[in-house]
């Protein structure tokens, strides 16, 4: 695969906007028929967007996090599944950047610049909680490893060239093993049956004594031993997806009301778009959506500021800013996508139109991390100055 190398933030946003327009066409059909977006992902890879966070010294554009968040917002406004698939890609590019050796960075950044995709195999079902990782990396006498475990919700793995796997070594420390998609003993199952984000193929990864060379393993536990932005960046992208889903649904609702809806007979209006009660509701939804968009930009700028001067204080500020944006965006995504039917009327509920995909995507995506815990950390920070924990989910 040959990929374009994007030069800067401006080019990255231009490419993202063009791809979003392209992906919007056919998004409803892909969801309705559960047609996996292999061709669209290849377009994403060759566009160069997947390499925009590669550091400049390795040939990448190293775009601002504000730019990256906008890329995800644009893509999610068109197709929430497509936007979700590369979210882990960028999280694990960050792990390479922070914990990789010089040789590992040169190799993997070269792969990413060539258009290679990273998936993920991190979550496990049936464990005590989300951080109860039981997949094991066992060291062999020659220094290499054997990887054994079962992962679920492995978004991107089916389409990946490399699958980063979260696993623990014998000392219980958390590592990331970067495993090629065709590795011996690795099986990816397309058994995702979620009601929303239907084409992410977020299925199961089975690891049966998968051999892993020592130079493909990174010490992820070290990420959390000092000031870090791993969680803030990952959650920023989740926030952008929520905001994008809301924006896409809002735009489609407005177009539907302008072109298809009938006014309520008591309104006295000639068209639905002139109905004063619908005008009021669209105004309310616009206020909420714009607030989420503004909070997303503010959070991204806080992350950029912390990257430029990473301290405990700047990392805490960034994490809290992202938590505020994510909590607001989660509410906005669910409310706006549900209100689509309220404002558009009975016809909008037709299964053939598949407008419900926006609500299904929002309801599914906002389940990733509970907003109630983000609000708890926000409250502790503003009231008592308690810095948020370094667990990678905030």
C-alpha positions as MATLAB code, in Angstrom:
seq = 'XXXXXXXXXXXXXXXXXXXXXXXXXXXXXXXXXXXXXXXXXXXXXXXXXXXXXXXXXXXXXXXXXXXXXXXXXXXXXXXXXXXXXXXXXXXXXXXXXXXXXXXXXXXXXXXXXXXXXXXXXXXXXXXXXXXXXXXXXXXXXXXXXXXXXXXXXXXXXXXXXXXXXXXXXXXXXXXXXXXXXXXXXXXXXXXXXXXXXXXXXXXXXXXXXXXXXXXXXXXXXXXXXXXXXXXXXXXXXXXXXXXXXXXXXXXXXXXXXXXXXXXXXXXXXXXXXXXXXXXXXXXXXXXXXXXXXXXXXXXXXXXXXXXXXXXXXXXXXXXXXXXXXXXXXXXXXXXXXXXXXXXXXXXXXXXXXXXXXXXXXXXXXXXXXXXXXXXXXXXXXXXXXXXXXXXXXX';
ca = [
       0.000    0.000    0.000;
       1.253    3.484   -0.902;
      -0.028    6.346    1.242;
       0.121   10.086    0.775;
       2.195   11.921    3.377;
       0.217   14.880    4.693;
       2.319   17.968    5.287;
       0.477   20.009    7.895;
      -2.726   20.724    9.822;
      -4.385   22.629    6.993;
      -3.905   19.787    4.531;
      -5.086   17.243    7.104;
      -8.369   19.115    7.634;
      -8.902   19.553    3.904;
      -8.438   15.834    3.295;
     -10.686   14.929    6.234;
     -13.513   17.176    5.021;
     -13.337   15.687    1.518;
     -13.346   12.118    2.856;
     -16.267   12.866    5.176;
     -18.306   14.062    2.208;
     -17.342   10.915    0.332;
     -18.125    8.571    3.236;
     -21.478   10.229    3.961;
     -22.780    8.830    0.717;
     -23.650    5.230    1.389;
     -23.339    5.410    5.196;
     -27.013    4.573    5.751;
     -26.824    1.636    3.351;
     -23.643    0.243    4.889;
     -25.262    0.333    8.317;
     -28.582   -1.144    7.173;
     -26.935   -4.029    5.339;
     -23.932   -4.275    7.665;
     -21.498   -3.939    4.789;
     -18.061   -3.625    6.337;
     -16.218   -0.523    5.079;
     -13.073   -2.165    3.732;
     -12.831    0.057    0.647;
     -13.483    3.180    2.719;
     -10.769    2.211    5.199;
      -8.343    1.703    2.348;
      -9.205    5.231    1.198;
      -8.551    6.470    4.727;
      -5.171    4.712    4.785;
      -3.976    5.963    1.394;
      -5.168    9.497    2.200;
      -2.414    9.825    4.797;
      -4.781   10.757    7.643;
      -3.753    7.772    9.757;
      -0.184    9.104    9.922;
      -0.877   12.715   10.880;
       0.352   12.291   14.479;
       3.700   10.748   13.518;
       6.401   13.074   14.909;
       8.046   15.451   12.451;
      11.487   13.956   13.027;
      10.163   10.671   11.635;
       8.511   12.267    8.610;
       5.010   12.967    9.907;
       2.932   16.140   10.163;
       2.613   15.877   13.976;
      -0.647   17.814   13.865;
      -2.187   19.537   16.854;
      -4.686   17.588   18.927;
      -7.224   20.242   18.020;
      -6.760   19.218   14.394;
      -7.001   15.509   15.222;
     -10.228   16.059   17.165;
     -11.695   17.964   14.222;
     -10.730   15.138   11.864;
     -12.678   12.694   14.023;
     -15.632   15.073   14.359;
     -15.847   15.421   10.588;
     -15.624   11.680    9.979;
     -18.173   10.856   12.686;
     -20.649   13.382   11.283;
     -20.617   11.264    8.128;
     -20.284    7.699    9.454;
     -19.867    6.968   13.150;
     -18.601    3.445   12.544;
     -15.848    4.607   10.211;
     -14.771    7.243   12.718;
     -14.681    4.705   15.545;
     -12.414    2.219   13.775;
      -9.179    4.318   13.841;
      -9.671    5.677   17.379;
      -7.463    2.976   18.901;
      -4.989    3.374   16.034;
      -4.106    6.839   17.293;
      -4.071    5.756   20.944;
      -1.460    3.114   20.175;
       0.557    5.445   17.959;
       0.843    7.526   21.142;
       2.134    4.511   23.069;
       4.882    4.047   20.477;
       5.731    7.724   20.704;
       5.988    7.703   24.485;
       7.354    4.237   25.290;
       8.994    2.958   22.114;
      12.737    2.649   21.698;
      14.388    4.521   18.851;
      14.383    1.345   16.760;
      10.708    0.664   17.537;
       9.730    4.212   16.621;
      11.599    4.107   13.347;
      10.004    0.800   12.383;
       6.415    1.475   13.414;
       6.288    5.089   12.312;
       7.565    3.884    8.942;
       4.736    1.354    8.833;
       2.153    3.997    9.710;
       3.463    6.466    7.133;
       3.097    3.678    4.561;
      -0.616    3.429    5.406;
      -0.554    0.455    7.776;
      -3.416    0.308   10.270;
      -3.301   -0.463   14.008;
      -6.326   -2.187   15.541;
      -6.779   -3.026   19.198;
      -7.192   -5.991   21.490;
      -7.563   -4.575   24.962;
     -10.961   -5.183   26.597;
     -11.897   -8.525   28.099;
     -15.350   -9.841   28.928;
     -16.256  -11.661   32.138;
     -13.510  -10.099   34.252;
     -14.010   -8.146   37.465;
     -13.757   -4.729   35.774;
     -12.334   -3.040   32.692;
      -8.781   -2.911   34.038;
      -8.744   -6.546   35.095;
      -6.532   -7.702   32.220;
      -5.846  -11.445   32.290;
      -4.145  -11.946   28.922;
      -0.552  -13.024   29.615;
       2.815  -12.425   28.020;
       5.136  -15.246   29.045;
       8.835  -14.810   28.415;
      10.770  -17.542   26.640;
      14.399  -18.407   27.408;
      15.533  -16.560   24.263;
      13.893  -13.306   25.459;
      10.865  -13.466   23.168;
       7.303  -13.906   24.416;
       4.232  -16.095   24.032;
       0.865  -14.333   24.157;
      -2.288  -16.081   25.417;
      -5.774  -14.727   26.050;
      -9.161  -13.707   24.654;
     -10.193  -10.129   23.863;
     -13.593   -8.612   23.122;
     -14.818   -5.321   21.616;
     -11.692   -5.331   19.457;
     -12.573   -2.441   17.170;
     -10.332   -2.264   14.135;
      -8.691   -5.648   14.609;
     -10.441   -7.243   11.650;
      -9.105   -4.526    9.331;
      -5.682   -4.070   10.941;
      -2.160   -4.749    9.746;
      -0.938   -4.715   13.367;
      -3.001   -5.502   16.452;
      -1.790   -3.933   19.710;
      -2.641   -6.330   22.539;
      -2.819   -5.317   26.201;
      -1.305   -8.052   28.355;
       0.448   -8.585   31.666;
       3.858  -10.135   32.205;
       4.776  -12.407   35.114;
       5.408   -9.353   37.345;
       1.815   -8.229   36.556;
       2.990   -5.096   34.760;
       0.950   -3.974   31.771;
       2.563   -4.147   28.323;
       1.436   -3.699   24.731;
       2.415   -6.391   22.246;
       2.192   -5.303   18.601;
       1.168   -8.443   16.729;
       0.828   -8.759   12.940;
      -2.690   -9.573   11.815;
      -1.536  -12.858   10.220;
       0.451  -14.075   13.239;
       0.348  -17.766   14.060;
      -2.215  -18.527   16.778;
      -4.117  -15.240   16.315;
      -7.773  -15.401   15.258;
     -10.104  -12.446   14.701;
     -13.835  -13.214   14.772;
     -16.415  -10.942   13.210;
     -19.015  -11.610   15.911;
     -19.922   -8.030   16.854;
     -23.714   -7.701   17.088;
     -24.166   -4.297   18.700;
     -27.301   -2.330   17.854;
     -25.180    0.689   16.928;
     -21.849    1.283   15.203;
     -22.739   -1.881   13.358;
     -19.894   -1.851   10.832;
     -16.976   -1.432   13.239;
     -16.594   -5.242   13.386;
     -15.738   -4.894   17.085;
     -15.548   -8.630   17.620;
     -13.384  -11.168   19.420;
      -9.631  -11.750   19.197;
      -8.298  -15.117   20.325;
      -4.619  -15.483   21.160;
      -3.439  -19.074   21.368;
       0.282  -19.148   22.179;
       1.046  -16.344   19.738;
       4.820  -15.839   19.369;
       5.951  -12.234   19.899;
       9.548  -11.007   19.397;
      10.920   -8.935   22.260;
      11.223   -5.838   20.070;
       7.471   -5.837   19.457;
       6.607   -5.363   23.147;
       6.360   -1.940   24.836;
       6.150   -1.252   28.618;
       2.767    0.454   28.830;
       2.792    0.537   32.643;
       5.489    3.203   32.491;
       3.019    5.514   30.758;
       1.189    6.053   34.029;
       4.163    6.608   36.335;
       4.380   10.322   35.575;
       2.348   13.104   33.996;
       0.592   11.631   30.985;
      -1.974   12.449   28.319;
      -2.732    8.915   27.150;
      -6.242    8.931   28.581;
      -6.930   12.548   27.685;
      -6.084   11.997   24.020;
      -8.103    8.772   23.788;
     -11.103   10.386   25.468;
     -10.765   13.505   23.323;
     -11.286   11.359   20.238;
     -14.284    9.652   21.832;
     -15.663   13.132   22.551;
     -15.155   14.163   18.932;
     -17.072   11.087   17.788;
     -20.027   11.973   20.056;
     -20.031   15.569   18.817;
     -19.795   14.387   15.217;
     -22.717   11.990   15.613;
     -24.821   14.804   17.080;
     -23.837   17.203   14.306;
     -24.596   14.699   11.570;
     -28.004   13.924   13.036;
     -28.807   17.614   13.507;
     -27.976   18.405    9.884;
     -30.058   15.491    8.619;
     -32.990   16.465   10.840;
     -32.925   20.029    9.535;
     -32.828   18.862    5.929;
     -35.693   16.438    6.553;
     -37.858   19.149    8.115;
     -37.113   21.571    5.289;
     -37.880   19.075    2.523;
     -40.152   16.307    3.821;
     -41.973   17.152    7.055;
     -45.475   18.633    7.151;
     -46.435   21.456    9.520;
     -48.806   20.654   12.370;
     -52.246   21.918   11.379;
     -52.598   24.120   14.484;
     -49.403   26.042   13.718;
     -50.901   28.011   10.872;
     -47.587   27.655    9.049;
     -47.292   26.833    5.364;
     -44.224   24.630    5.889;
     -42.773   22.672    8.779;
     -39.688   24.912    8.726;
     -41.965   27.867    9.587;
     -43.655   26.122   12.518;
     -42.735   28.283   15.576;
     -42.520   25.320   17.923;
     -40.139   23.482   15.600;
     -38.079   26.648   15.240;
     -37.867   26.855   19.030;
     -36.767   23.235   19.345;
     -34.107   23.565   16.663;
     -32.804   26.636   18.444;
     -32.536   24.728   21.711;
     -30.735   21.836   20.038;
     -28.375   24.207   18.225;
     -27.390   25.830   21.528;
     -26.575   22.453   23.048;
     -24.680   21.245   19.982;
     -22.625   24.420   19.712;
     -21.757   24.197   23.391;
     -20.448   20.659   22.866;
     -18.454   21.777   19.818;
     -16.931   24.639   21.796;
     -16.048   22.385   24.731;
     -14.412   19.941   22.327;
     -12.197   22.706   20.913;
     -11.364   23.967   24.391;
     -10.428   20.473   25.563;
      -8.229   19.898   22.510;
      -6.408   23.159   23.126;
      -5.841   22.156   26.743;
      -4.287   18.889   25.563;
      -2.083   20.783   23.099;
      -0.970   23.142   25.852;
      -0.127   20.217   28.122;
       1.857   18.497   25.352;
       3.960   21.643   25.021;
       4.667   21.770   28.766;
       3.794   18.469   30.423;
       3.551   18.687   34.202;
       1.238   17.178   36.796;
      -0.774   20.408   36.746;
      -1.039   20.739   32.959;
      -1.905   17.055   32.580;
      -4.637   17.424   35.210;
      -6.049   20.518   33.493;
      -6.128   18.683   30.173;
      -7.805   15.593   31.617;
     -10.468   17.672   33.362;
     -11.130   19.739   30.246;
     -11.606   16.556   28.230;
     -13.836   15.055   30.934;
     -16.043   18.179   30.871;
     -16.319   18.018   27.090;
     -17.011   14.276   27.067;
     -19.711   14.451   29.726;
     -21.478   17.243   27.853;
     -21.064   15.615   24.434;
     -22.470   12.281   25.605;
     -25.675   13.983   26.718;
     -25.836   16.046   23.535;
     -25.354   13.048   21.243;
     -28.188   11.073   22.802;
     -30.546   14.050   23.047;
     -30.012   15.381   19.520;
     -30.246   11.974   17.858;
     -33.444   11.228   19.770;
     -34.901   14.653   19.026;
     -34.464   13.973   15.301;
     -37.709   11.973   15.395;
     -39.458   14.517   17.577;
     -38.869   17.340   15.089;
     -39.056   15.366   11.835;
     -42.306   13.584   12.558;
     -43.806   10.167   11.944;
     -42.242    9.476    8.578;
     -38.741    9.780   10.031;
     -39.311    6.520   11.913;
     -39.523    4.483    8.723;
     -36.992    1.696    8.824;
     -36.245    2.206    5.135;
     -34.816    5.681    5.843;
     -32.525    4.320    8.578;
     -32.433    7.648   10.403;
     -32.407    5.682   13.632;
     -28.789    4.749   12.947;
     -27.761    8.108   14.470;
     -29.466    7.332   17.795;
     -28.224    3.737   17.776;
     -24.674    4.934   17.144;
     -24.901    7.584   19.871;
     -26.468    5.262   22.416;
     -23.855    2.575   21.733;
     -20.811    4.834   21.632;
     -21.667    6.769   24.792;
     -21.548    3.507   26.749;
     -17.752    3.302   26.408;
     -16.993    5.153   29.648;
     -19.621    6.295   32.173;
     -19.965   10.101   32.218;
     -21.048    9.946   35.865;
     -17.483    9.086   36.907;
     -16.085   11.916   34.835;
     -18.419   14.302   36.632;
     -17.181   12.918   39.961;
     -13.574   13.667   39.048;
     -14.525   17.124   37.794;
     -16.275   17.885   41.085;
     -13.354   16.685   43.199;
     -10.959   18.781   41.144;
     -12.879   22.059   41.231;
     -13.967   21.720   44.859;
     -10.926   20.199   46.554;
      -8.124   20.447   43.994;
      -7.902   16.656   43.727;
      -6.073   15.754   40.527;
      -7.705   13.075   38.379;
      -6.256    9.539   38.518;
      -3.714    8.282   35.977;
      -5.605    5.221   34.790;
      -5.834    6.048   31.113;
      -9.618    6.442   30.953;
      -9.818   10.149   31.780;
];
